[in-house]
CSV table of C-alpha atoms in Angstrom, one decimal:
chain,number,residue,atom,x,y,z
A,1405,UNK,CA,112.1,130.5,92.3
A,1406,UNK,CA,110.9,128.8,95.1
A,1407,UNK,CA,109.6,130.9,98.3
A,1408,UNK,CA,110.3,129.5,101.7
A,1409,UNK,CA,106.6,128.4,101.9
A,1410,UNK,CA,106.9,126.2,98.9
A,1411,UNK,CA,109.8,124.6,99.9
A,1412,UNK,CA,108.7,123.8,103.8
A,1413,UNK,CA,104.9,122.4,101.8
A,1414,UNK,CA,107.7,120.6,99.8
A,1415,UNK,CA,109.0,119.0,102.6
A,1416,UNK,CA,106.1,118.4,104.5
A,1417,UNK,CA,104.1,116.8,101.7
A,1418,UNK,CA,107.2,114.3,101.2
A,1419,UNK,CA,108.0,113.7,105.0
A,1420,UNK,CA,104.4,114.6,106.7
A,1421,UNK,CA,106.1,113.5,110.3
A,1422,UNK,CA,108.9,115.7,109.4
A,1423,UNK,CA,111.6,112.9,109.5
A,1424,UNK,CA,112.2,111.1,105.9
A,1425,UNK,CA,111.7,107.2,106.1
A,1426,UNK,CA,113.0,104.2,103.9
A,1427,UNK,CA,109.6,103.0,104.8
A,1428,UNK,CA,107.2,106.1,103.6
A,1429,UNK,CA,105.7,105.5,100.0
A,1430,UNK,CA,105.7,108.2,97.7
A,1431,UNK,CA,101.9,110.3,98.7
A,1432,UNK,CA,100.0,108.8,95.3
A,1433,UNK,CA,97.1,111.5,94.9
A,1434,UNK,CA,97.5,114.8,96.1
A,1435,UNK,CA,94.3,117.1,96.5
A,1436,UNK,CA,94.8,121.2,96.2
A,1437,UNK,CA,91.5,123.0,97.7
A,1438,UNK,CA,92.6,126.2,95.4
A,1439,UNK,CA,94.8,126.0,92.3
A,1440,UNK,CA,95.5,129.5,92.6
A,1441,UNK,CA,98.7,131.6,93.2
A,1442,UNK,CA,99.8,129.8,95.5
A,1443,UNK,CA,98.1,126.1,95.2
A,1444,UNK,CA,99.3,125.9,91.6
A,1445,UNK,CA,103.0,126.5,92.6
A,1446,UNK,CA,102.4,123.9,95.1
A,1447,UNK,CA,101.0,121.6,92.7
A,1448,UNK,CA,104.2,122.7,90.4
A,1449,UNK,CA,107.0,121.7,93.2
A,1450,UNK,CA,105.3,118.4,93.9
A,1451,UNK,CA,105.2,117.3,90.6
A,1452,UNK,CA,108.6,118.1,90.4
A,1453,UNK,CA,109.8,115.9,93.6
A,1454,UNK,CA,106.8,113.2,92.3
A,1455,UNK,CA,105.9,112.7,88.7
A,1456,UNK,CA,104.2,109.4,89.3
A,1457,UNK,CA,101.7,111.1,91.7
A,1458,UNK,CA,98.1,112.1,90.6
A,1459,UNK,CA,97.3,116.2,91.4
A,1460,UNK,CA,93.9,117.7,91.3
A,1461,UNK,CA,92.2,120.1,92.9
A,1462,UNK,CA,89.6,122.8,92.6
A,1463,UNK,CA,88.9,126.5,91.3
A,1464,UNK,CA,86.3,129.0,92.2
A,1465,UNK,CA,84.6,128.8,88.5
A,1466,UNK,CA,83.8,127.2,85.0
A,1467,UNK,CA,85.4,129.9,83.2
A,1468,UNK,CA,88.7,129.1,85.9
A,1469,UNK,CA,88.9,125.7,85.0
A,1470,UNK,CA,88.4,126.3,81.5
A,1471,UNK,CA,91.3,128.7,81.0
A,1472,UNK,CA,93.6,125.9,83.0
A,1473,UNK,CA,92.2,122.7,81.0
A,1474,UNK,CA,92.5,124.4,77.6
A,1475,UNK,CA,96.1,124.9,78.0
A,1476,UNK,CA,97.1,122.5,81.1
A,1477,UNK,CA,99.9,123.1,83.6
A,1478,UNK,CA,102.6,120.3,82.5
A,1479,UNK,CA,101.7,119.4,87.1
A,1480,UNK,CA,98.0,119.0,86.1
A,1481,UNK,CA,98.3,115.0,86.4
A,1482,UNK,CA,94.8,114.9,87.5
A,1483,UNK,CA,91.1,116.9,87.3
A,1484,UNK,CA,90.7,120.3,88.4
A,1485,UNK,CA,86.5,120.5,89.6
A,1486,UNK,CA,84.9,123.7,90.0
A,1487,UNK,CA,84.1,124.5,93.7
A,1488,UNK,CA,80.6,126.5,94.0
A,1489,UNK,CA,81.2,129.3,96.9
A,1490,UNK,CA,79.4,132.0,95.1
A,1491,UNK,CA,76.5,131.4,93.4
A,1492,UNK,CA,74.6,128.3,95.1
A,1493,UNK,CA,77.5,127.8,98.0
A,1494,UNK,CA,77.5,123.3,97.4
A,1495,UNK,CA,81.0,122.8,96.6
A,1496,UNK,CA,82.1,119.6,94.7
A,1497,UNK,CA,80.1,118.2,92.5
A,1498,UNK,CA,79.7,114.0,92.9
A,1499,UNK,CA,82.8,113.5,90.6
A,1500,UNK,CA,85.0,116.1,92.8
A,1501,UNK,CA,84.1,114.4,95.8
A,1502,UNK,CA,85.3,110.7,94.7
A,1503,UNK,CA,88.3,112.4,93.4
A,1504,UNK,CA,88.9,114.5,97.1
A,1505,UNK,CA,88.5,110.8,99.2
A,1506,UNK,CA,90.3,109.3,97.3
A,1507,UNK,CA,93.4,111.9,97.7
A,1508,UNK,CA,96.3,110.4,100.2
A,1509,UNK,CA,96.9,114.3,100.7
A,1510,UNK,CA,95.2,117.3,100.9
A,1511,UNK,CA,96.7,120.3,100.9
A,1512,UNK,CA,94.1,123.1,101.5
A,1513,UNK,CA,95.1,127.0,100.5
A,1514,UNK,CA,91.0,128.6,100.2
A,1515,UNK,CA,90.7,130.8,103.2
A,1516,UNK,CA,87.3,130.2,105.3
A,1517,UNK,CA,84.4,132.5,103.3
A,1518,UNK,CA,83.4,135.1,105.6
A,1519,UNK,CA,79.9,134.5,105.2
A,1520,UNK,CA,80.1,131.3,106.9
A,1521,UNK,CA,83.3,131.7,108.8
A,1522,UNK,CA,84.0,127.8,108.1
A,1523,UNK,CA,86.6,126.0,106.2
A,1524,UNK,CA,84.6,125.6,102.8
A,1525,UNK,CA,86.1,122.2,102.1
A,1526,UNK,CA,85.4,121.0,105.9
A,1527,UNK,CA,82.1,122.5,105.9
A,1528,UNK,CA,80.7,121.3,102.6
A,1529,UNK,CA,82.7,118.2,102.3
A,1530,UNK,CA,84.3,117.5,105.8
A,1531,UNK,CA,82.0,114.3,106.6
A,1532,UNK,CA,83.0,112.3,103.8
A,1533,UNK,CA,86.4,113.3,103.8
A,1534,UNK,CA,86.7,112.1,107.8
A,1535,UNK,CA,85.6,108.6,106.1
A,1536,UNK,CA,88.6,108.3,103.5
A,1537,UNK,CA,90.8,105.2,103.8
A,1538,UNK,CA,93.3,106.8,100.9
A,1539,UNK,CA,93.7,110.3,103.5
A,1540,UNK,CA,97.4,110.1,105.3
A,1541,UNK,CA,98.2,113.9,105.4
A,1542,UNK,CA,96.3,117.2,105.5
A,1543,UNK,CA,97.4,120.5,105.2
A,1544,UNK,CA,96.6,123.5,106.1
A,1545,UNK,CA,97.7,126.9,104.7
A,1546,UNK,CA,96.7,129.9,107.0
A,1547,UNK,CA,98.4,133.3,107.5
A,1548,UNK,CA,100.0,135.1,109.9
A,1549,UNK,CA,97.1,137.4,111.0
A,1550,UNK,CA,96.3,134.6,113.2
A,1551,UNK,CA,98.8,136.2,115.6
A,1552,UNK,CA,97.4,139.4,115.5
A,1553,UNK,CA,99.0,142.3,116.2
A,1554,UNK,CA,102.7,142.3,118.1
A,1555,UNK,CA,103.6,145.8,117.7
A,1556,UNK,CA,106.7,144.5,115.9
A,1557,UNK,CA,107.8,142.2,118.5
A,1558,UNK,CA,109.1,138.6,117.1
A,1559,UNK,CA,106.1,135.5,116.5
A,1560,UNK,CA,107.0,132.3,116.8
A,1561,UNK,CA,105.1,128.9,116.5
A,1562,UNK,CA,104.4,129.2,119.8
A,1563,UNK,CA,102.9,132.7,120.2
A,1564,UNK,CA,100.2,133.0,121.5
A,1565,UNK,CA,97.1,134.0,119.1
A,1566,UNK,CA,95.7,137.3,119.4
A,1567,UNK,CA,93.4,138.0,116.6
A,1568,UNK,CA,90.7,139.9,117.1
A,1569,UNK,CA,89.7,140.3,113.5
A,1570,UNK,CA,86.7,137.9,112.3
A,1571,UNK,CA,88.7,136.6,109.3
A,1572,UNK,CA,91.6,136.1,111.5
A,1573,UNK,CA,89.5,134.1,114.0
A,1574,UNK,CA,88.1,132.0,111.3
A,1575,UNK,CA,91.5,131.2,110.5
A,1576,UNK,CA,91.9,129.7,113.6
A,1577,UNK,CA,89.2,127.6,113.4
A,1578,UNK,CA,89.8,126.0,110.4
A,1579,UNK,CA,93.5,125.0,111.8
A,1580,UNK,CA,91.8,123.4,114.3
A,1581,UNK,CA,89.3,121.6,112.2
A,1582,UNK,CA,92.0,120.2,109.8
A,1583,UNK,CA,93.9,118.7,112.9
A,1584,UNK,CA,91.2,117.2,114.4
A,1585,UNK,CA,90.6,115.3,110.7
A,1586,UNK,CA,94.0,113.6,110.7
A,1587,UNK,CA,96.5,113.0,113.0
A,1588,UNK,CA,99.2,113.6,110.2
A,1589,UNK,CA,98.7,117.2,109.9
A,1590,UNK,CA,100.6,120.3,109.5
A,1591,UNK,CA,99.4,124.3,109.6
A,1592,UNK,CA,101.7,125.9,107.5
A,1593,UNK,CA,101.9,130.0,108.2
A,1594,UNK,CA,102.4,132.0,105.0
A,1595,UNK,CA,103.5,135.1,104.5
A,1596,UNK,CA,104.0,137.1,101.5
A,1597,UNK,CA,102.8,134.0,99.4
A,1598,UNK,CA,99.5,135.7,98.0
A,1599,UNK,CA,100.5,136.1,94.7
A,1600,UNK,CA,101.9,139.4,92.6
């Protein structure tokens, strides 16, 4: 079934402004930073709503991407690249860059590495992706810690951030990163959406 993050990506991927549009074309390549739990079920509900789109997107290893391409997801309408953040920390090769540019959206679920406290799509890849033509929509998915601690009170949208942990913080940034890439973007809050 469908969480309540699913279905609000869902609707954001389809409507990025929030309001549909006779006018908006169908998004024709979306790109998942992190086919994981939650990225593949992503992937999953947009292929649903658009069939005719191309999805790709990345994992964290060989063996990863293996396991996926040997028996692909019936969503898996594009390439999945291996993104290097362990061993040599440089990302896309050549082939997965093309393929992120060339995206109309990106939808971005890896959480900033702690050893570098940056985005790891921004900071390995953000220059050429600030120079796509095809890129219309970015989005974010961060957590709630960037609120920190309420001690139980209600959070809204426009609660003020208190985080005082460093992955938290990182968090942060990287919201603010992907909104300064594209004025169509959204930071969508999960909760819960981890995986089992």
């Amino acid at each position: 079934s469908m969480t309540p993050l699913l279905l609000l990506v869902s609707a954001l991927l389809a409507h990025p402004n929030g309001v549909p549009s006779s006018s908006s074309a169908p998004p024709k390549h979306v790109f998942i930073g992190g086919l994981g739990y939650c990225g593949s079920r992503i992937a999953s509900s947009f292929h649903s709503s658009y069939p005719e789109c191309i999805i790709s997107g990345t994992v964290r290893s060989t063996e990863r991407r293996d396991a996926m391409l040997s028996s692909p997801p019936s969503w898996l309408t594009g390439s999945v690249h291996v993104m290097d953040l362990d061993d040599s920390y440089t990302g896309l090769l050549q082939d997965g860059v093309a393929d992120l540019v060339a995206a109309s959206h990106v939808i971005q679920t890896i959480a900033p590495i702690a050893d570098f406290d940056r985005d790891p799509l921004l900071a390995l890849h953000g220059d050429e992706l600030s120079k796509s033509k095809a890129l219309q929509y970015v989005g974010y998915i961060s957590s709630t810690g960037v609120y920190g601690d309420y001690g139980g009170d209600w959070v809204t949208e426009e609660s003020e951030l208190r985080c005082v942990d460093a992955k938290s913080k990182a968090r942060v940034l990287a919201e603010q990163e992907w909104s300064k890439l594209e004025s169509s973007s959204s930071t969508i809050i999960g909760s819960g959406d981890d995986g089992p």
